[in-house]
Amino acid sequence: MTLAGSTHRTIEQTIADELGIKLTQVRAAVQLLDNGSTVPFIARYRKEATDGLTDVQLRALEERLRYLRELEERREAIVRTLHERALLTDELGEALVAATTKNELEALYAPHKTKRKTLAFLAREAGMESLVEDLLEVPFASAYDIAQAYVEPELADAEPGTVEHVVAHADNALEGARAILLEAASTDVALATTLHQRFIRRGVVTARLVPGQEVAGAKFSDYFEFSEEIRRIPSHRVLALLRAEKEGAVKINIDVDVLPPAKSKLTGAAREAAEILAEEYDRERSWYERTVAESLGIGAQVLNMVSDEERVVGWLTKTVRLAWRQRLLPRLAGQVRTDLFEQGQKDAIGVFASNLRDLLLAAPAGEHPTLGLDPGLRTGVKVAVVDGTGQVLETCAIYPHVPRNQWEDALARLEDLVKRYGVQLIAIGNGTASRETDRLAADLLKRLTSAGVSGVQKVTVSEAGASVYSASELASVELPDLDVSLRGAVSIARRLQDPLAELVKIDPQSIGVGQYQHDVSPAALGRALDAVIEDCVNAVGVLVNSASPALLARVAGFNRTIAENIVAYRNENGPFASRQDLLNVPRLGPKAFEQAAGFVRIIGGTEPLDASGVHPEAYPVARAILADAGASVGAVDEAALAQLNPAHYVTDTLGLPTITDIFAELAKPGRDPRPVFKTAQFAEGIESISDLAPGMILEGTVSNVAAFGAFIDIGVHQDGLVHVSQMSRSFVSDPHTVVKSGEVVRVRVVEVDPKRKRISLSLMLEDKPAPARKRR
């Protein structure tokens, strides 16, 4: 049996159906990807080929293409193995072809994985299938007497693990017959499908406290006594449960219903409740056992008869229960557990990617001289002044807080730096001593105002990942003469000026905008986050004459080696005069140039179009448009452009979508898609969780968005949570549709729990009860 003939068509059609796009679009995108084109390049400069697929659609297509191709490779390998071992039945083959996930494929293959000769195999070789038929026909006979007819006494000393041993004793023959039935139940594809469908629909995930872990696992107390239906449990809760189990706080069980507690030590209402649970559990389990019995040709009524194993009826009952409880239930539970984890992983990665995108595309403060403050108490506040391009002008450390309390000396030093370098922005890290340092900056602004210096603004900046950058190889290359402790202040200042340019230098998993990031596949998470960074960098564009190697490496078509070669060439030969000069860089060939050229910018070079997002391949058309508009790059009258018809400039290689993009670029060359810079103003006197009270209206910055809500930094060193139910008076299915990471919002304090360090917030500033729902 082979599947190769229709594999590619099936994959492409599957992707088209899943994404709701045309098959022709999928085929064009797959061809471009296979030929080495990047997603940003295809999305921006090959719209005609894909009929306008967006970068989001292309990323989803790329990920599904990878997964489905891996799935097909694994399917082919399994089919080949089963065929070689003569185990591939028509029913199993059809099920393998129909499998849509790797987990489903492996579940079908699992019963056939072993290469050793199983007891069922030996029993069939010994003719025990006839014994099975005999046992099924006479349920009230003696099982031992029936089996005795198959025994060969002369083989009583046969070696275990041989065909002869199966027929050496009646007990052995019965054991072999049972193995045949157990294997039949385990390999019945139709039975597995029926059981799985009901298990998904009615099964339950439970968690119970591991004795003695009450204190160590206190943060998981919500799951000490927990149960929820498989079909209803949300992804973030699955990952929380798995983490709680990994840390030894709880034991997870996936079963047909809530497993009842032992009743021996229970009395009164607790015992009655346990008995009810036991009845419900037995009722649900009996359905599965009846279904297993029927699949084996055993009358379901057999399970209701009380008998020991001496009679066939008792032997059959035990066989059915062994098949369900020891073979099928564990496999089903394992399959569901894997499915739940994979869905949880997918959702968690999606949330992380969305948050990272919002953070990277946050509004830049711009090219202003900036003072970076990395707060600290005993170790002091680290200070760095950078110019508008991020070059370090001066660094130092001040000690305004305990234990030194050199407040006035610190103010004098900062005032001197601001005046001397014309500082316009003060970036304050949000770590330890942030609010104390914010007060210091507030006093500094008062002193500056008194001295006639105005226009200086203080901003609290997330310092997540700054310490990782400080100790990195990249930081040691960029700032070789600075102490590690001072590099963090530089990073804080630069990330206020341009979050994207600075954050790309840091491992995205260190930025702190994901949840359960250590519980998911590092490879899958890395692919998703790398894709987000690449898309964000290319959406904004990169100034090739000033960009760091870390930023250049994220340009479509470039890699780390090319980025380093660009910087080395730039340092040796001076600024690039045109995009075309990039072809002189070692290892930067025509393909890399094609992919990258439209995303790099050169300001003030020999070719004015190099400052725009117009690709060099479209320069002749762009020049024709400018000529007809009577304009030049950067000095285009939009009214004149509006008089021109983009359709008149369509060529054999450049369609209307690309021409329309060229018109937009010429109107605003190199436009930045990021929003206007805005900061949150923290409330005076609200510096710790103990200062909060229900009803307070505060301003804060969204630090993280999860599937269940959003975390808000309100300046008290502990983010508050706006649960999804507190985001709107109407239903919210996805918090990302309401808020984004980095966004400034106003919130109402709902509840404060200092002991557990939990702050509940609401975006609904007026405390009005939700309207009562009508009963159905």
PDB file of C-alpha atoms in Angstrom, residues 63 78 105 118 218 236-237 286-287 313 376 396 409 431 453 477 493 500 503 547 596 636 687 744:
ATOM      1  CA  GLU A  63       3.757  26.156   9.672  1.00  0.00           C
ATOM      2  CA  ILE A  78       4.482   3.440   9.441  1.00  0.00           C
ATOM      3  CA  LEU A 105      -1.216   8.351  13.713  1.00  0.00           C
ATOM      4  CA  THR A 118       3.890 -11.428  21.672  1.00  0.00           C
ATOM      5  CA  ALA A 218       0.630  26.375  47.743  1.00  0.00           C
ATOM      6  CA  HIS A 236      -4.031  27.700  29.900  1.00  0.00           C
ATOM      7  CA  ARG A 237      -5.527  25.528  32.653  1.00  0.00           C
ATOM      8  CA  SER A 286     -19.916   0.100  32.342  1.00  0.00           C
ATOM      9  CA  TRP A 287     -20.763   1.668  28.969  1.00  0.00           C
ATOM     10  CA  VAL A 313     -18.639 -16.247  32.057  1.00  0.00           C
ATOM     11  CA  GLY A 376      18.823  49.491  42.585  1.00  0.00           C
ATOM     12  CA  CYS A 396      28.042  56.369  36.223  1.00  0.00           C
ATOM     13  CA  ASP A 409      24.294  64.249  45.478  1.00  0.00           C
ATOM     14  CA  GLY A 431      12.559  46.571  38.580  1.00  0.00           C
ATOM     15  CA  VAL A 453      14.993  73.664  31.684  1.00  0.00           C
ATOM     16  CA  VAL A 477      31.011  43.498  21.381  1.00  0.00           C
ATOM     17  CA  ALA A 493      17.606  54.043  27.442  1.00  0.00           C
ATOM     18  CA  LEU A 500      12.289  47.098  18.111  1.00  0.00           C
ATOM     19  CA  LEU A 503      14.667  44.118  21.845  1.00  0.00           C
ATOM     20  CA  ALA A 547      21.598  49.073  12.294  1.00  0.00           C
ATOM     21  CA  ALA A 596      16.233  41.930   1.490  1.00  0.00           C
ATOM     22  CA  VAL A 636       5.407  64.292  -3.815  1.00  0.00           C
ATOM     23  CA  GLU A 687       3.919  52.667  45.282  1.00  0.00           C
ATOM     24  CA  VAL A 744      -1.706  52.552  28.112  1.00  0.00           C
TER      25      VAL A 744
END
